[in-house]
Short mmCIF file of C-alpha atoms in Angstrom, two decimals:
data_model
loop_
_atom_site.label_atom_id
_atom_site.label_comp_id
_atom_site.label_asym_id
_atom_site.label_seq_id
_atom_site.Cartn_x
_atom_site.Cartn_y
_atom_site.Cartn_z
CA UNK X 1 90.53 93.15 129.42
CA UNK X 2 93.45 92.82 131.86
CA UNK X 3 97.02 93.10 130.74
CA UNK X 4 99.06 89.93 130.74
CA UNK X 5 102.15 89.46 132.92
CA UNK X 6 104.50 90.25 130.03
CA UNK X 7 102.86 93.65 129.48
CA UNK X 8 103.03 94.45 133.20
CA UNK X 9 106.72 93.54 133.27
CA UNK X 10 107.44 95.76 130.25
CA UNK X 11 105.59 98.71 131.80
CA UNK X 12 107.43 98.32 135.11
CA UNK X 13 110.75 98.04 133.30
CA UNK X 14 109.99 101.19 131.29
CA UNK X 15 109.27 103.03 134.54
CA UNK X 16 112.57 101.86 136.02
CA UNK X 17 114.40 103.02 132.90
CA UNK X 18 112.75 106.47 133.09
CA UNK X 19 113.67 106.73 136.78
CA UNK X 20 117.24 105.69 135.94
CA UNK X 21 117.58 108.48 133.38
CA UNK X 22 116.12 110.97 135.87
CA UNK X 23 118.57 109.79 138.55
CA UNK X 24 121.46 110.09 136.10
CA UNK X 25 120.50 113.65 135.18
CA UNK X 26 120.29 114.45 138.92
CA UNK X 27 123.82 113.10 139.53
CA UNK X 28 122.72 109.99 141.46
CA UNK X 29 124.96 107.59 139.56
CA UNK X 30 124.75 104.57 141.90
CA UNK X 31 120.93 104.66 141.90
CA UNK X 32 120.92 105.06 138.12
CA UNK X 33 123.20 102.02 137.65
CA UNK X 34 121.04 99.88 139.91
CA UNK X 35 117.82 100.81 138.06
CA UNK X 36 119.43 100.24 134.67
CA UNK X 37 120.60 96.76 135.68
CA UNK X 38 117.11 95.97 137.01
CA UNK X 39 115.65 97.03 133.64
CA UNK X 40 117.99 94.67 131.76
CA UNK X 41 117.20 91.76 134.08
CA UNK X 42 113.43 92.30 133.70
CA UNK X 43 113.33 92.60 129.90
CA UNK X 44 116.26 90.47 128.74
CA UNK X 45 119.34 91.73 126.93
CA UNK X 46 117.85 91.70 123.39
CA UNK X 47 114.94 94.06 124.20
CA UNK X 48 115.45 97.51 122.65
CA UNK X 49 115.03 99.25 126.03
CA UNK X 50 117.61 96.90 127.58
CA UNK X 51 120.09 97.78 124.81
CA UNK X 52 119.51 101.48 125.54
CA UNK X 53 120.11 100.72 129.23
CA UNK X 54 123.39 98.92 128.45
CA UNK X 55 124.56 101.84 126.28
CA UNK X 56 123.82 104.19 129.19
CA UNK X 57 125.74 101.92 131.60
CA UNK X 58 128.74 101.94 129.26
CA UNK X 59 128.69 105.74 129.30
CA UNK X 60 128.42 105.92 133.10
CA UNK X 61 131.22 103.43 133.79
CA UNK X 62 133.51 105.02 131.17
CA UNK X 63 133.00 108.52 132.57
CA UNK X 64 133.72 107.28 136.10
CA UNK X 65 137.01 105.66 135.08
CA UNK X 66 135.84 102.02 135.16
CA UNK X 67 136.98 101.16 131.65
CA UNK X 68 137.33 97.43 132.33
CA UNK X 69 133.70 97.19 133.43
CA UNK X 70 132.62 99.35 130.49
CA UNK X 71 134.32 96.89 128.12
CA UNK X 72 132.51 93.91 129.66
CA UNK X 73 129.13 95.66 129.35
CA UNK X 74 129.99 96.61 125.76
CA UNK X 75 130.64 92.94 124.97
CA UNK X 76 127.20 92.03 126.38
CA UNK X 77 125.65 94.85 124.33
CA UNK X 78 127.48 93.66 121.19
CA UNK X 79 126.17 90.12 121.65
CA UNK X 80 122.59 91.40 122.12
CA UNK X 81 122.78 93.69 119.08
CA UNK X 82 123.99 90.84 116.84
CA UNK X 83 121.00 88.75 117.96
CA UNK X 84 118.42 91.56 117.63
CA UNK X 85 119.75 93.84 114.87
CA UNK X 86 122.45 91.94 112.99
CA UNK X 87 126.17 92.50 112.73
CA UNK X 88 125.89 95.00 109.85
CA UNK X 89 123.50 97.35 111.68
CA UNK X 90 124.79 100.90 112.33
CA UNK X 91 124.24 100.57 116.11
CA UNK X 92 126.28 97.34 116.16
CA UNK X 93 129.09 99.00 114.20
CA UNK X 94 129.09 101.90 116.68
CA UNK X 95 129.43 99.48 119.59
CA UNK X 96 132.37 97.73 117.88
CA UNK X 97 134.16 101.08 117.45
CA UNK X 98 133.61 101.92 121.14
CA UNK X 99 135.01 98.52 122.20
CA UNK X 100 138.11 98.99 120.07
CA UNK X 101 138.66 102.44 121.64
CA UNK X 102 138.29 100.95 125.15
CA UNK X 103 140.79 98.20 124.31
CA UNK X 104 143.32 100.80 123.17
CA UNK X 105 142.72 102.76 126.36
CA UNK X 106 143.28 99.63 128.48
CA UNK X 107 146.31 98.54 126.45
CA UNK X 108 144.75 95.29 125.22
CA UNK X 109 145.48 95.03 121.47
CA UNK X 110 144.91 91.23 121.58
CA UNK X 111 141.30 91.76 122.75
CA UNK X 112 140.75 94.31 119.97
CA UNK X 113 142.04 91.78 117.43
CA UNK X 114 139.74 89.10 118.89
CA UNK X 115 136.77 91.45 118.57
CA UNK X 116 137.62 92.12 114.90
CA UNK X 117 137.71 88.34 114.28
CA UNK X 118 134.32 87.93 115.99
CA UNK X 119 132.81 90.65 113.80
CA UNK X 120 134.19 89.05 110.62
CA UNK X 121 132.83 85.60 111.54
CA UNK X 122 129.42 87.01 112.48
CA UNK X 123 129.30 89.01 109.24
CA UNK X 124 129.98 85.90 107.14
CA UNK X 125 127.30 83.96 109.01
CA UNK X 126 124.78 86.76 108.47
CA UNK X 127 125.53 86.83 104.74
CA UNK X 128 124.92 83.07 104.60
CA UNK X 129 121.61 83.43 106.47
CA UNK X 130 120.52 86.24 104.15
CA UNK X 131 121.32 84.13 101.07
CA UNK X 132 119.34 81.20 102.46
CA UNK X 133 116.43 83.50 103.37
CA UNK X 134 116.18 84.89 99.87
CA UNK X 135 116.42 81.37 98.43
CA UNK X 136 113.55 80.32 100.71
CA UNK X 137 111.50 83.30 99.55
CA UNK X 138 111.93 82.25 95.92
CA UNK X 139 110.80 78.75 96.82
CA UNK X 140 107.85 80.05 98.86
CA UNK X 141 109.25 78.64 102.12
CA UNK X 142 109.46 81.87 104.13
CA UNK X 143 106.70 83.22 106.37
CA UNK X 144 106.47 86.45 104.37
CA UNK X 145 104.49 86.75 101.18
CA UNK X 146 106.88 87.01 98.27
CA UNK X 147 106.68 89.96 95.91
CA UNK X 148 106.62 88.69 92.37
CA UNK X 149 108.71 90.61 89.86
CA UNK X 150 106.35 91.48 87.00
CA UNK X 151 107.28 92.97 83.62
CA UNK X 152 107.13 96.75 83.57
CA UNK X 153 103.99 97.40 81.51
CA UNK X 154 104.83 101.09 81.10
CA UNK X 155 108.16 100.27 79.43
CA UNK X 156 106.43 97.87 77.03
CA UNK X 157 103.84 100.53 76.06
CA UNK X 158 106.53 103.16 75.44
CA UNK X 159 108.57 100.75 73.32
CA UNK X 160 105.51 99.73 71.25
CA UNK X 161 104.40 103.29 70.39
CA UNK X 162 107.95 104.52 69.82
CA UNK X 163 108.56 101.78 67.22
CA UNK X 164 105.28 102.62 65.45
CA UNK X 165 105.94 106.37 65.37
CA UNK X 166 109.51 105.85 64.20
CA UNK X 167 108.36 103.93 61.07
CA UNK X 168 105.61 106.46 60.41
CA UNK X 169 108.02 109.43 60.52
CA UNK X 170 110.48 107.63 58.20
CA UNK X 171 107.66 107.03 55.69
CA UNK X 172 106.70 110.72 55.80
CA UNK X 173 110.29 111.87 55.27
CA UNK X 174 110.88 109.40 52.40
CA UNK X 175 107.68 110.42 50.58
CA UNK X 176 108.55 114.10 50.90
CA UNK X 177 105.46 114.89 52.96
CA UNK X 178 107.23 115.90 56.20
CA UNK X 179 106.21 119.50 56.87
CA UNK X 180 107.06 122.09 59.47
CA UNK X 181 103.93 121.20 61.46
CA UNK X 182 104.88 117.53 61.69
CA UNK X 183 108.45 118.49 62.59
CA UNK X 184 107.15 120.75 65.38
CA UNK X 185 104.79 118.15 66.84
CA UNK X 186 107.29 115.31 66.37
CA UNK X 187 110.05 117.46 67.89
CA UNK X 188 107.98 118.03 71.04
CA UNK X 189 107.25 114.28 71.29
CA UNK X 190 110.96 113.52 70.75
CA UNK X 191 111.97 116.04 73.44
CA UNK X 192 109.58 114.36 75.87
CA UNK X 193 110.97 110.93 74.99
CA UNK X 194 114.57 112.11 75.47
CA UNK X 195 113.66 113.70 78.83
CA UNK X 196 112.04 110.43 79.90
CA UNK X 197 115.15 108.43 78.93
CA UNK X 198 117.43 110.84 80.83
CA UNK X 199 115.25 110.66 83.96
CA UNK X 200 115.03 106.88 83.62
CA UNK X 201 118.82 106.58 83.49
CA UNK X 202 119.18 108.90 86.48
CA UNK X 203 116.69 106.87 88.49
CA UNK X 204 118.00 103.40 87.60
CA UNK X 205 121.68 104.24 88.15
CA UNK X 206 120.90 105.72 91.57
CA UNK X 207 122.35 104.19 94.70
CA UNK X 208 119.13 105.29 96.47
CA UNK X 209 120.85 107.24 99.22
CA UNK X 210 117.44 108.32 100.54
CA UNK X 211 116.46 104.67 101.19
CA UNK X 212 119.72 104.01 103.03
CA UNK X 213 119.37 107.15 105.17
CA UNK X 214 115.82 106.23 106.18
CA UNK X 215 116.93 102.79 107.42
CA UNK X 216 119.87 104.29 109.30
CA UNK X 217 117.59 106.79 111.06
CA UNK X 218 115.17 104.07 112.19
CA UNK X 219 114.38 100.65 110.75
CA UNK X 220 111.30 99.78 112.84
CA UNK X 221 108.04 101.68 113.23
CA UNK X 222 104.63 100.75 114.63
CA UNK X 223 101.32 102.25 115.64
CA UNK X 224 101.09 103.22 119.31
CA UNK X 225 99.37 99.92 120.20
CA UNK X 226 101.88 97.92 118.06
CA UNK X 227 99.11 96.23 116.05
CA UNK X 228 100.40 97.50 112.73
CA UNK X 229 104.15 97.57 112.13
CA UNK X 230 106.70 98.51 109.48
CA UNK X 231 110.20 97.01 109.39
CA UNK X 232 112.64 98.08 106.69
CA UNK X 233 114.56 94.83 106.27
CA UNK X 234 116.75 96.00 103.38
CA UNK X 235 117.43 99.13 101.35
CA UNK X 236 114.59 98.23 98.98
CA UNK X 237 112.10 96.10 100.96
CA UNK X 238 109.75 96.71 103.89
CA UNK X 239 107.79 94.09 105.84
CA UNK X 240 104.31 95.28 106.80
CA UNK X 241 102.57 93.48 109.67
CA UNK X 242 98.98 93.70 110.93
CA UNK X 243 98.57 91.59 114.06
CA UNK X 244 99.91 88.16 112.94
CA UNK X 245 99.70 88.78 109.17
CA UNK X 246 102.77 89.95 107.25
CA UNK X 247 103.47 91.19 103.75
CA UNK X 248 106.78 92.05 102.08
CA UNK X 249 106.66 94.98 99.68
CA UNK X 250 109.15 97.28 97.93
CA UNK X 251 109.57 100.83 99.17
CA UNK X 252 110.98 104.06 97.79
CA UNK X 253 112.01 107.28 99.50
CA UNK X 254 111.49 110.55 97.66
CA UNK X 255 113.43 113.56 98.88
CA UNK X 256 115.10 116.47 97.12
CA UNK X 257 117.75 114.44 95.27
CA UNK X 258 117.86 114.24 91.45
CA UNK X 259 118.00 110.45 91.67
CA UNK X 260 114.65 110.54 93.49
CA UNK X 261 113.19 112.84 90.83
CA UNK X 262 114.29 110.38 88.14
CA UNK X 263 112.71 107.41 89.91
CA UNK X 264 109.53 109.37 90.63
CA UNK X 265 109.12 110.47 87.01
CA UNK X 266 109.72 107.08 85.40
CA UNK X 267 107.86 104.69 87.69
CA UNK X 268 104.90 102.74 86.32
CA UNK X 269 101.47 104.38 86.16
CA UNK X 270 99.99 101.01 87.15
CA UNK X 271 101.77 100.77 90.51
CA UNK X 272 99.62 100.79 93.66
CA UNK X 273 101.38 103.40 95.79
CA UNK X 274 100.84 103.79 99.54
CA UNK X 275 102.22 107.20 100.49
CA UNK X 276 103.87 107.88 103.85
CA UNK X 277 105.11 111.19 105.21
CA UNK X 278 108.30 111.53 107.31
CA UNK X 279 107.48 113.34 110.57
CA UNK X 280 109.51 113.92 113.76
CA UNK X 281 107.56 111.15 115.53
CA UNK X 282 107.87 108.63 112.66
CA UNK X 283 105.87 107.96 109.48
CA UNK X 284 102.30 109.08 108.76
CA UNK X 285 99.99 107.70 106.06
CA UNK X 286 98.55 110.15 103.53
CA UNK X 287 94.84 109.35 103.30
CA UNK X 288 91.51 110.06 105.02
CA UNK X 289 92.15 107.93 108.15
CA UNK X 290 95.94 107.98 108.44
CA UNK X 291 97.86 105.62 110.69
CA UNK X 292 100.85 107.12 112.47
CA UNK X 293 103.79 104.71 112.67
CA UNK X 294 105.85 105.91 115.64
CA UNK X 295 109.57 105.31 115.95
CA UNK X 296 110.44 102.63 118.49
CA UNK X 297 112.04 105.35 120.68
CA UNK X 298 109.33 108.01 120.19
CA UNK X 299 108.41 109.86 123.44
CA UNK X 300 104.73 109.24 122.67
CA UNK X 301 105.27 105.61 123.67
CA UNK X 302 106.17 106.72 127.21
CA UNK X 303 102.86 108.59 127.44
CA UNK X 304 100.89 105.55 126.23
CA UNK X 305 102.64 103.20 128.69
CA UNK X 306 101.76 105.54 131.55
CA UNK X 307 98.12 105.56 130.35
CA UNK X 308 98.06 101.74 130.41
CA UNK X 309 99.49 101.64 133.93
CA UNK X 310 96.87 104.08 135.25
CA UNK X 311 94.04 102.09 133.64
CA UNK X 312 95.35 98.82 135.07
CA UNK X 313 95.40 100.28 138.58
CA UNK X 314 91.98 101.95 138.19
CA UNK X 315 90.44 98.60 137.19
CA UNK X 316 91.96 96.89 140.22
CA UNK X 317 90.61 99.72 142.41
CA UNK X 318 87.09 99.15 141.00
CA UNK X 319 87.19 95.41 141.54
CA UNK X 320 88.27 95.93 145.17
CA UNK X 321 85.77 98.69 146.08
CA UNK X 322 83.00 98.63 143.46
CA UNK X 323 83.61 102.17 142.15
CA UNK X 324 86.31 104.06 140.24
CA UNK X 325 88.66 106.48 142.04
CA UNK X 326 87.60 110.10 142.36
CA UNK X 327 91.13 111.37 142.98
CA UNK X 328 94.52 110.09 141.87
CA UNK X 329 95.80 109.92 145.43
CA UNK X 330 93.14 107.28 146.17
CA UNK X 331 94.93 104.76 143.97
CA UNK X 332 98.56 105.76 144.46
CA UNK X 333 100.54 107.44 147.21
CA UNK X 334 102.75 109.02 144.57
CA UNK X 335 99.67 110.21 142.63
CA UNK X 336 101.05 108.63 139.45
CA UNK X 337 103.50 111.47 138.92
CA UNK X 338 105.53 110.90 135.76
CA UNK X 339 108.15 112.75 133.78
CA UNK X 340 106.59 114.38 130.73
CA UNK X 341 108.89 113.30 127.85
CA UNK X 342 108.33 116.61 126.04
CA UNK X 343 108.54 119.20 128.84
CA UNK X 344 111.01 117.11 130.95
CA UNK X 345 108.98 118.05 134.04
CA UNK X 346 107.24 115.85 136.62
CA UNK X 347 103.48 115.95 136.07
CA UNK X 348 100.33 114.34 137.44
CA UNK X 349 97.42 113.12 135.28
CA UNK X 350 94.22 115.11 135.62
CA UNK X 351 91.03 113.35 136.82
CA UNK X 352 87.49 114.65 136.34
CA UNK X 353 84.05 113.28 137.19
CA UNK X 354 81.13 113.63 134.75
CA UNK X 355 77.55 112.88 135.78
CA UNK X 356 75.61 112.11 132.60
CA UNK X 357 72.32 113.03 134.29
CA UNK X 358 73.56 116.60 134.68
CA UNK X 359 74.32 116.98 130.97
CA UNK X 360 71.65 118.26 128.60
CA UNK X 361 73.41 118.10 125.21
CA UNK X 362 75.75 115.12 125.59
CA UNK X 363 75.38 111.42 126.26
CA UNK X 364 77.91 108.62 126.73
CA UNK X 365 77.99 107.63 123.03
CA UNK X 366 78.43 111.21 121.80
CA UNK X 367 81.32 111.73 124.25
CA UNK X 368 83.04 108.57 122.96
CA UNK X 369 82.53 109.62 119.32
CA UNK X 370 84.01 113.05 120.03
CA UNK X 371 87.05 111.58 121.82
CA UNK X 372 87.80 109.12 119.00
CA UNK X 373 87.82 112.05 116.56
CA UNK X 374 90.38 113.88 118.71
CA UNK X 375 87.92 115.97 120.73
CA UNK X 376 87.47 116.46 124.49
CA UNK X 377 84.81 115.58 127.02
CA UNK X 378 82.74 118.42 128.58
CA UNK X 379 84.86 120.60 130.84
CA UNK X 380 88.16 118.93 129.94
CA UNK X 381 91.27 121.17 130.06
CA UNK X 382 93.10 122.01 126.83
CA UNK X 383 95.35 119.31 125.43
CA UNK X 384 99.08 119.91 125.57
CA UNK X 385 102.16 117.88 124.69
CA UNK X 386 102.63 114.80 126.86
CA UNK X 387 99.56 115.35 129.08
CA UNK X 388 97.30 112.53 130.34
CA UNK X 389 93.64 113.21 131.15
CA UNK X 390 91.33 110.79 133.01
CA UNK X 391 87.58 110.90 133.44
CA UNK X 392 85.10 108.95 135.59
CA UNK X 393 81.63 108.64 134.03
CA UNK X 394 78.66 108.26 136.38
CA UNK X 395 74.90 108.33 135.92
CA UNK X 396 74.88 105.96 132.93
CA UNK X 397 74.00 102.29 132.44
CA UNK X 398 77.47 101.29 133.64
CA UNK X 399 80.20 103.16 135.54
CA UNK X 400 83.05 103.96 133.16
CA UNK X 401 86.60 105.29 133.28
CA UNK X 402 88.25 107.00 130.28
CA UNK X 403 91.90 107.92 129.63
CA UNK X 404 93.51 109.64 126.67
CA UNK X 405 96.91 111.24 126.14
CA UNK X 406 98.53 113.84 123.93
CA UNK X 407 101.38 113.78 121.40
CA UNK X 408 104.02 116.43 120.71
CA UNK X 409 101.61 118.39 118.48
CA UNK X 410 99.02 118.96 121.25
CA UNK X 411 96.70 116.37 119.67
CA UNK X 412 95.35 113.07 120.95
CA UNK X 413 97.58 110.06 120.30
CA UNK X 414 96.72 108.35 117.00
CA UNK X 415 95.72 104.66 116.90
CA UNK X 416 95.79 101.83 114.34
CA UNK X 417 92.61 102.80 112.50
CA UNK X 418 93.45 106.52 112.26
CA UNK X 419 91.19 107.42 115.20
CA UNK X 420 92.45 108.83 118.50
CA UNK X 421 93.67 106.37 121.13
CA UNK X 422 91.13 106.05 123.95
CA UNK X 423 91.45 103.63 126.87
CA UNK X 424 87.93 102.81 128.11
CA UNK X 425 86.93 100.65 131.08
CA UNK X 426 83.41 99.63 132.15
CA UNK X 427 82.62 97.75 135.37
CA UNK X 428 86.34 97.30 136.02
CA UNK X 429 87.10 95.69 132.64
CA UNK X 430 89.00 97.24 129.76
CA UNK X 431 86.80 97.52 126.66
CA UNK X 432 88.53 96.58 123.40
CA UNK X 433 87.84 99.01 120.57
CA UNK X 434 86.98 97.35 117.26
CA UNK X 435 89.23 98.40 114.38
CA UNK X 436 88.25 98.66 110.73
CA UNK X 437 91.82 98.69 109.42
CA UNK X 438 92.13 97.77 105.75
CA UNK X 439 93.60 94.33 104.92
CA UNK X 440 97.24 93.99 103.92
CA UNK X 441 96.60 92.22 100.62
CA UNK X 442 94.59 93.97 97.89
CA UNK X 443 94.21 93.53 94.13
CA UNK X 444 97.77 94.75 93.54
CA UNK X 445 101.00 94.44 95.51
CA UNK X 446 101.56 97.88 97.08
CA UNK X 447 104.70 99.97 96.85
CA UNK X 448 105.35 102.07 99.95
CA UNK X 449 106.47 105.57 98.97
CA UNK X 450 107.98 107.74 101.72
CA UNK X 451 108.01 111.53 101.33
CA UNK X 452 110.99 113.22 102.95
CA UNK X 453 110.03 116.84 102.32
CA UNK X 454 109.76 119.91 104.59
CA UNK X 455 106.44 119.79 106.46
CA UNK X 456 105.24 123.10 104.96
CA UNK X 457 105.34 121.57 101.45
CA UNK X 458 103.52 118.32 102.13
CA UNK X 459 99.96 119.70 102.03
CA UNK X 460 100.39 121.14 98.55
CA UNK X 461 102.69 118.50 97.07
CA UNK X 462 100.92 115.30 98.21
CA UNK X 463 98.02 115.47 95.67
CA UNK X 464 100.49 116.19 92.87
CA UNK X 465 102.67 113.20 93.76
CA UNK X 466 99.71 110.81 93.98
CA UNK X 467 98.23 112.00 90.66
CA UNK X 468 101.45 113.15 88.99
CA UNK X 469 100.95 111.08 85.82
CA UNK X 470 97.41 112.45 85.42
CA UNK X 471 98.80 116.01 85.62
CA UNK X 472 101.71 115.27 83.27
CA UNK X 473 99.68 113.53 80.54
CA UNK X 474 96.85 116.03 80.97
CA UNK X 475 99.19 118.96 80.28
CA UNK X 476 100.69 117.13 77.30
CA UNK X 477 97.18 116.53 75.96
CA UNK X 478 96.47 120.29 76.17
CA UNK X 479 99.84 121.11 74.53
CA UNK X 480 99.23 118.78 71.57
CA UNK X 481 95.63 120.04 71.25
CA UNK X 482 96.89 123.64 71.02
CA UNK X 483 99.55 122.67 68.46
CA UNK X 484 96.94 120.92 66.33
CA UNK X 485 95.14 124.27 65.86
CA UNK X 486 98.18 125.73 64.10
CA UNK X 487 98.46 122.98 61.46
CA UNK X 488 96.15 122.55 58.48
CA UNK X 489 97.34 119.63 56.31
CA UNK X 490 95.71 116.21 56.84
CA UNK X 491 98.93 114.38 57.67
CA UNK X 492 99.86 117.04 60.25
CA UNK X 493 96.40 116.75 61.80
CA UNK X 494 96.73 112.94 61.86
CA UNK X 495 99.99 113.06 63.82
CA UNK X 496 98.54 115.57 66.29
CA UNK X 497 95.37 113.50 66.78
CA UNK X 498 97.39 110.32 67.38
CA UNK X 499 99.42 112.03 70.11
CA UNK X 500 96.29 113.62 71.62
CA UNK X 501 94.59 110.22 71.71
CA UNK X 502 97.63 108.58 73.30
CA UNK X 503 97.82 111.27 76.01
CA UNK X 504 94.08 110.96 76.68
CA UNK X 505 94.34 107.19 77.12
CA UNK X 506 97.33 107.53 79.46
CA UNK X 507 95.61 110.29 81.46
CA UNK X 508 92.50 108.18 82.02
CA UNK X 509 94.59 105.08 82.79
CA UNK X 510 96.66 106.93 85.40
CA UNK X 511 93.53 108.34 87.09
CA UNK X 512 91.96 104.87 87.20
CA UNK X 513 95.17 103.35 88.56
CA UNK X 514 95.40 105.95 91.34
CA UNK X 515 91.77 105.33 92.40
CA UNK X 516 91.78 101.52 92.16
CA UNK X 517 92.33 99.49 95.37
#
């Protein structure tokens, strides 16, 4: 499958931007400015790479004493950021501050005042649009599925049993049958209830600083092929997209703050939680076939774009000559040298030739299966951060050309379905890999839970977080069972058995909820 013109333009623009940064670091300022302006013209001002290019141009012109020109570029950047990010975005606010500083430097207080008026007007318009958007969501007009607010079943269960136990304990005390055993068991249950109330108050009165910090760090994430995307549209809501389908869902961030502990401990056992892990490259799902949602500015995207460009040229080479290239210099005078975003060094992709007839233990299908699981083809060099390896397959039913690249952790880039990204071409045509990604909508509306913990803790803490209610109620069941062995009177036994039964029901319910789709 050939890339469309829009994809080619984006790849070429990305290459120009990379060359501009390299020229800037080498002190070639004029060349860097020219390449940056070309990037903006190719992609349009509202593209995220164009906005990065404009920010770089502002820095260059300011450092070289061209403050007037820097102000004009800043105004263009401000207009683009309002259209793409909104006036309240942190990047937009940073641009406004830079413009005000430039106005003071140029002695133009009237321009600074005009900018402040523009920001105020744009802010009011954005508030009006947000209000209308939420009104449309309530009326079912918007293009995003609305999350219905349902009664918290856990709160209703707690209230029901608390009212029943309260009347039972009053009856025991009035009849003179309250013993030390009942007081001990009831005291433990009361302590648990008080702890729950305290944690509930901590969680509900939280300003959710962790949510705000996550959005400030990066609001948009996607898989490397951009098929599945996450966009944090507010401090409490994320829009999940798979191809053309979208779903709005709440999200929570759990870090090391007491507010997060309170929310984590008092959430509903019936919530469907999709757990994500914060990593340097973005967000990673916590299940058997995890998707990696890369940040929009992740260096891994540069590697993938270079892979696409090599494959596009290799296909054109095949269609012209009837065979795939055996050396990189056959398809490019510059040998496709690129700057490795991790090592910051110029590198050249490796290219190997495999004749299937010469292999005794491997065939084409087994090589593909191994590569999709993150393996290597026979004789392939070790994977390292930012590398790109190419392979020409001969001796099979069809000539084939394979390309895969490496992330910062010396592993193959991860794709939408949790398998490694592999670009595969046969007979000069890109072969589309079928994905078995799960649908967005399931039996329950999901809640996306983001873990912001040190990486060394995630392996041990992830199972506990997913099954935390099972562990909590299971331990309470054991505690009440042990206490019941130290009491002998029938009424004491009855109270213990009621609490044991309640904990058993909640333990089984939480396990079932965690396993249900």
